[in-house]
Short mmCIF file of N, CA and C in Angstrom, two decimals:
data_model
loop_
_atom_site.label_atom_id
_atom_site.label_comp_id
_atom_site.label_asym_id
_atom_site.label_seq_id
_atom_site.Cartn_x
_atom_site.Cartn_y
_atom_site.Cartn_z
N ASN A 1 -125.06 24.94 -1.18
CA ASN A 1 -123.68 24.99 -1.65
C ASN A 1 -123.01 23.65 -1.33
N PRO A 2 -122.60 22.90 -2.33
CA PRO A 2 -122.01 21.58 -2.07
C PRO A 2 -120.63 21.61 -1.42
N GLU A 3 -119.95 22.74 -1.47
CA GLU A 3 -118.59 22.83 -0.93
C GLU A 3 -118.56 22.99 0.59
N VAL A 4 -119.61 23.57 1.16
CA VAL A 4 -119.61 23.86 2.59
C VAL A 4 -121.05 23.77 3.11
N ASP A 5 -121.24 23.17 4.31
CA ASP A 5 -122.57 23.11 4.91
C ASP A 5 -122.99 24.50 5.35
N GLY A 6 -124.26 24.76 5.27
CA GLY A 6 -124.80 26.05 5.69
C GLY A 6 -125.88 26.49 4.72
N VAL A 7 -126.29 27.74 4.84
CA VAL A 7 -127.31 28.32 3.98
C VAL A 7 -126.68 29.46 3.20
N GLN A 8 -126.69 29.33 1.87
CA GLN A 8 -126.10 30.37 1.03
C GLN A 8 -127.04 31.56 0.95
N ILE A 9 -126.48 32.76 1.11
CA ILE A 9 -127.25 33.99 1.04
C ILE A 9 -127.52 34.29 -0.44
N ALA A 10 -128.80 34.29 -0.82
CA ALA A 10 -129.17 34.50 -2.22
C ALA A 10 -129.21 35.98 -2.59
N GLU A 11 -129.59 36.83 -1.62
CA GLU A 11 -129.73 38.25 -1.90
C GLU A 11 -129.60 39.03 -0.60
N VAL A 12 -128.99 40.21 -0.69
CA VAL A 12 -128.91 41.12 0.45
C VAL A 12 -129.56 42.43 0.01
N PHE A 13 -130.64 42.80 0.69
CA PHE A 13 -131.36 44.01 0.32
C PHE A 13 -130.64 45.26 0.83
N PRO A 14 -130.50 46.29 0.00
CA PRO A 14 -129.87 47.54 0.44
C PRO A 14 -130.58 48.09 1.67
N GLY A 15 -129.81 48.48 2.67
CA GLY A 15 -130.36 49.06 3.90
C GLY A 15 -130.84 48.03 4.91
N SER A 16 -130.78 46.75 4.57
CA SER A 16 -131.20 45.70 5.51
C SER A 16 -130.14 45.52 6.60
N PRO A 17 -130.49 44.87 7.71
CA PRO A 17 -129.49 44.62 8.75
C PRO A 17 -128.27 43.88 8.20
N ALA A 18 -128.48 42.92 7.31
CA ALA A 18 -127.34 42.19 6.72
C ALA A 18 -126.44 43.13 5.92
N ASP A 19 -127.05 43.99 5.13
CA ASP A 19 -126.29 44.96 4.34
C ASP A 19 -125.50 45.90 5.25
N LYS A 20 -126.14 46.37 6.32
CA LYS A 20 -125.50 47.33 7.22
C LYS A 20 -124.24 46.78 7.88
N VAL A 21 -124.18 45.46 8.12
CA VAL A 21 -122.99 44.90 8.78
C VAL A 21 -121.98 44.31 7.81
N GLY A 22 -122.34 44.23 6.51
CA GLY A 22 -121.37 43.78 5.52
C GLY A 22 -121.53 42.35 5.02
N ILE A 23 -122.67 41.73 5.30
CA ILE A 23 -122.93 40.40 4.74
C ILE A 23 -123.17 40.56 3.24
N LYS A 24 -122.65 39.62 2.46
CA LYS A 24 -122.72 39.73 1.01
C LYS A 24 -123.46 38.55 0.39
N LYS A 25 -124.02 38.79 -0.79
CA LYS A 25 -124.62 37.72 -1.59
C LYS A 25 -123.59 36.62 -1.76
N ASP A 26 -124.03 35.39 -1.65
CA ASP A 26 -123.20 34.18 -1.79
C ASP A 26 -122.39 33.83 -0.54
N ASP A 27 -122.41 34.68 0.51
CA ASP A 27 -121.86 34.22 1.79
C ASP A 27 -122.65 32.99 2.21
N VAL A 28 -122.05 32.12 3.02
CA VAL A 28 -122.73 30.93 3.50
C VAL A 28 -122.88 31.04 5.01
N LEU A 29 -124.12 31.12 5.49
CA LEU A 29 -124.41 31.21 6.92
C LEU A 29 -124.14 29.86 7.57
N VAL A 30 -123.22 29.83 8.55
CA VAL A 30 -122.86 28.56 9.20
C VAL A 30 -123.18 28.55 10.70
N GLU A 31 -123.45 29.72 11.28
CA GLU A 31 -123.84 29.78 12.69
C GLU A 31 -124.71 31.00 12.92
N PHE A 32 -125.81 30.80 13.69
CA PHE A 32 -126.75 31.87 14.00
C PHE A 32 -127.10 31.78 15.46
N ALA A 33 -126.80 32.83 16.22
CA ALA A 33 -127.12 32.87 17.65
C ALA A 33 -126.55 31.66 18.39
N GLY A 34 -125.34 31.27 18.03
CA GLY A 34 -124.66 30.18 18.72
C GLY A 34 -125.05 28.79 18.26
N GLN A 35 -125.97 28.70 17.31
CA GLN A 35 -126.41 27.39 16.81
C GLN A 35 -125.82 27.14 15.42
N GLU A 36 -125.29 25.94 15.22
CA GLU A 36 -124.74 25.57 13.92
C GLU A 36 -125.85 25.51 12.88
N ILE A 37 -125.57 26.06 11.71
CA ILE A 37 -126.52 26.04 10.60
C ILE A 37 -125.96 25.12 9.52
N THR A 38 -126.72 24.07 9.20
CA THR A 38 -126.28 23.13 8.16
C THR A 38 -127.20 23.16 6.94
N ASP A 39 -128.43 23.64 7.15
CA ASP A 39 -129.41 23.70 6.06
C ASP A 39 -130.50 24.69 6.47
N PHE A 40 -131.48 24.90 5.56
CA PHE A 40 -132.51 25.89 5.85
C PHE A 40 -133.33 25.54 7.09
N GLU A 41 -133.59 24.26 7.29
CA GLU A 41 -134.38 23.85 8.46
C GLU A 41 -133.65 24.20 9.76
N SER A 42 -132.35 23.98 9.82
CA SER A 42 -131.62 24.33 11.05
C SER A 42 -131.61 25.85 11.26
N PHE A 43 -131.62 26.63 10.16
CA PHE A 43 -131.72 28.08 10.28
C PHE A 43 -133.09 28.47 10.84
N ARG A 44 -134.16 27.86 10.33
CA ARG A 44 -135.50 28.16 10.84
C ARG A 44 -135.60 27.86 12.34
N GLU A 45 -135.01 26.73 12.76
CA GLU A 45 -135.04 26.37 14.18
C GLU A 45 -134.26 27.39 15.02
N ALA A 46 -133.11 27.85 14.51
CA ALA A 46 -132.31 28.83 15.25
C ALA A 46 -133.04 30.17 15.34
N LEU A 47 -133.80 30.52 14.31
CA LEU A 47 -134.52 31.78 14.27
C LEU A 47 -135.77 31.77 15.16
N ALA A 48 -136.33 30.60 15.40
CA ALA A 48 -137.54 30.47 16.21
C ALA A 48 -137.32 31.08 17.59
N GLY A 49 -138.27 31.87 18.04
CA GLY A 49 -138.18 32.46 19.37
C GLY A 49 -137.42 33.78 19.41
N LYS A 50 -136.76 34.13 18.33
CA LYS A 50 -136.06 35.43 18.28
C LYS A 50 -137.09 36.49 17.91
N LYS A 51 -136.82 37.72 18.31
CA LYS A 51 -137.78 38.78 18.02
C LYS A 51 -137.08 40.04 17.52
N ILE A 52 -137.86 40.90 16.91
CA ILE A 52 -137.34 42.18 16.42
C ILE A 52 -136.65 42.90 17.57
N GLY A 53 -135.46 43.42 17.28
CA GLY A 53 -134.68 44.12 18.29
C GLY A 53 -133.60 43.27 18.93
N ASP A 54 -133.71 41.94 18.83
CA ASP A 54 -132.67 41.06 19.38
C ASP A 54 -131.37 41.27 18.61
N GLU A 55 -130.25 41.32 19.34
CA GLU A 55 -128.94 41.37 18.69
C GLU A 55 -128.42 39.93 18.61
N ILE A 56 -128.09 39.51 17.42
CA ILE A 56 -127.70 38.13 17.15
C ILE A 56 -126.28 38.11 16.61
N SER A 57 -125.50 37.16 17.08
CA SER A 57 -124.19 36.95 16.47
C SER A 57 -124.34 35.87 15.41
N LEU A 58 -123.64 36.04 14.32
CA LEU A 58 -123.67 35.02 13.29
C LEU A 58 -122.32 34.90 12.62
N LYS A 59 -122.11 33.74 12.04
CA LYS A 59 -120.86 33.46 11.34
C LYS A 59 -121.18 33.04 9.92
N VAL A 60 -120.38 33.55 8.99
CA VAL A 60 -120.52 33.16 7.59
C VAL A 60 -119.16 32.74 7.06
N LYS A 61 -119.20 31.97 6.00
CA LYS A 61 -118.00 31.65 5.23
C LYS A 61 -118.14 32.38 3.90
N ARG A 62 -117.05 33.03 3.49
CA ARG A 62 -117.04 33.81 2.25
C ARG A 62 -115.97 33.26 1.33
N LYS A 63 -116.38 32.98 0.09
CA LYS A 63 -115.46 32.43 -0.91
C LYS A 63 -114.35 33.42 -1.20
N LYS A 64 -113.13 32.94 -1.15
CA LYS A 64 -111.97 33.76 -1.53
C LYS A 64 -111.06 32.86 -2.34
N GLU A 65 -111.00 33.12 -3.62
CA GLU A 65 -110.25 32.29 -4.56
C GLU A 65 -110.73 30.85 -4.45
N GLU A 66 -109.88 29.92 -4.03
CA GLU A 66 -110.28 28.51 -3.97
C GLU A 66 -110.67 28.05 -2.57
N ASP A 67 -110.77 28.97 -1.62
CA ASP A 67 -111.05 28.60 -0.23
C ASP A 67 -112.14 29.51 0.33
N TYR A 68 -112.45 29.33 1.60
CA TYR A 68 -113.44 30.17 2.28
C TYR A 68 -112.79 30.85 3.48
N GLU A 69 -113.17 32.10 3.70
CA GLU A 69 -112.75 32.83 4.90
C GLU A 69 -113.91 32.87 5.88
N ASN A 70 -113.59 32.83 7.17
CA ASN A 70 -114.62 32.95 8.21
C ASN A 70 -114.81 34.42 8.55
N HIS A 71 -116.06 34.83 8.71
CA HIS A 71 -116.40 36.19 9.12
C HIS A 71 -117.46 36.10 10.21
N GLU A 72 -117.36 36.98 11.21
CA GLU A 72 -118.36 37.05 12.28
C GLU A 72 -119.01 38.42 12.28
N PHE A 73 -120.30 38.44 12.55
CA PHE A 73 -121.07 39.68 12.56
C PHE A 73 -122.03 39.68 13.74
N LYS A 74 -122.40 40.88 14.16
CA LYS A 74 -123.51 41.06 15.10
C LYS A 74 -124.57 41.87 14.35
N VAL A 75 -125.78 41.38 14.39
CA VAL A 75 -126.86 41.99 13.64
C VAL A 75 -128.07 42.18 14.56
N THR A 76 -128.78 43.29 14.41
CA THR A 76 -130.00 43.51 15.17
C THR A 76 -131.17 43.18 14.26
N LEU A 77 -132.02 42.25 14.71
CA LEU A 77 -133.15 41.82 13.90
C LEU A 77 -134.16 42.93 13.72
N GLU A 78 -134.63 43.05 12.49
CA GLU A 78 -135.68 44.02 12.14
C GLU A 78 -136.84 43.25 11.52
N GLY A 79 -137.91 43.95 11.22
CA GLY A 79 -139.06 43.32 10.57
C GLY A 79 -138.72 42.88 9.17
N ARG A 80 -139.57 42.09 8.59
CA ARG A 80 -139.37 41.58 7.23
C ARG A 80 -139.35 42.74 6.24
N ALA A 81 -138.39 42.70 5.34
CA ALA A 81 -138.28 43.76 4.33
C ALA A 81 -139.46 43.69 3.36
N GLU A 82 -139.95 44.84 2.96
CA GLU A 82 -141.02 44.89 1.98
C GLU A 82 -140.39 44.89 0.59
N PRO A 83 -140.88 44.06 -0.32
CA PRO A 83 -140.31 44.01 -1.68
C PRO A 83 -140.59 45.27 -2.47
#
């Protein structure tokens, strides 16, 4: 997303941890477990060492009209969703 640094959420699977806490498609992940997220590589680094069952705090920016709102969530990591 050229308007804001972070990783744009492309899809939220029904019943996933993201869905359960209210994260939406097109939200932009800007912080994960206290680490700033500027691109996919920084997200991978923040995710490294985390395990299923860990509760993680994260921050997203959500487009609202011409600006972005900040939202904070706590999510419990689960296994990879099966397609």
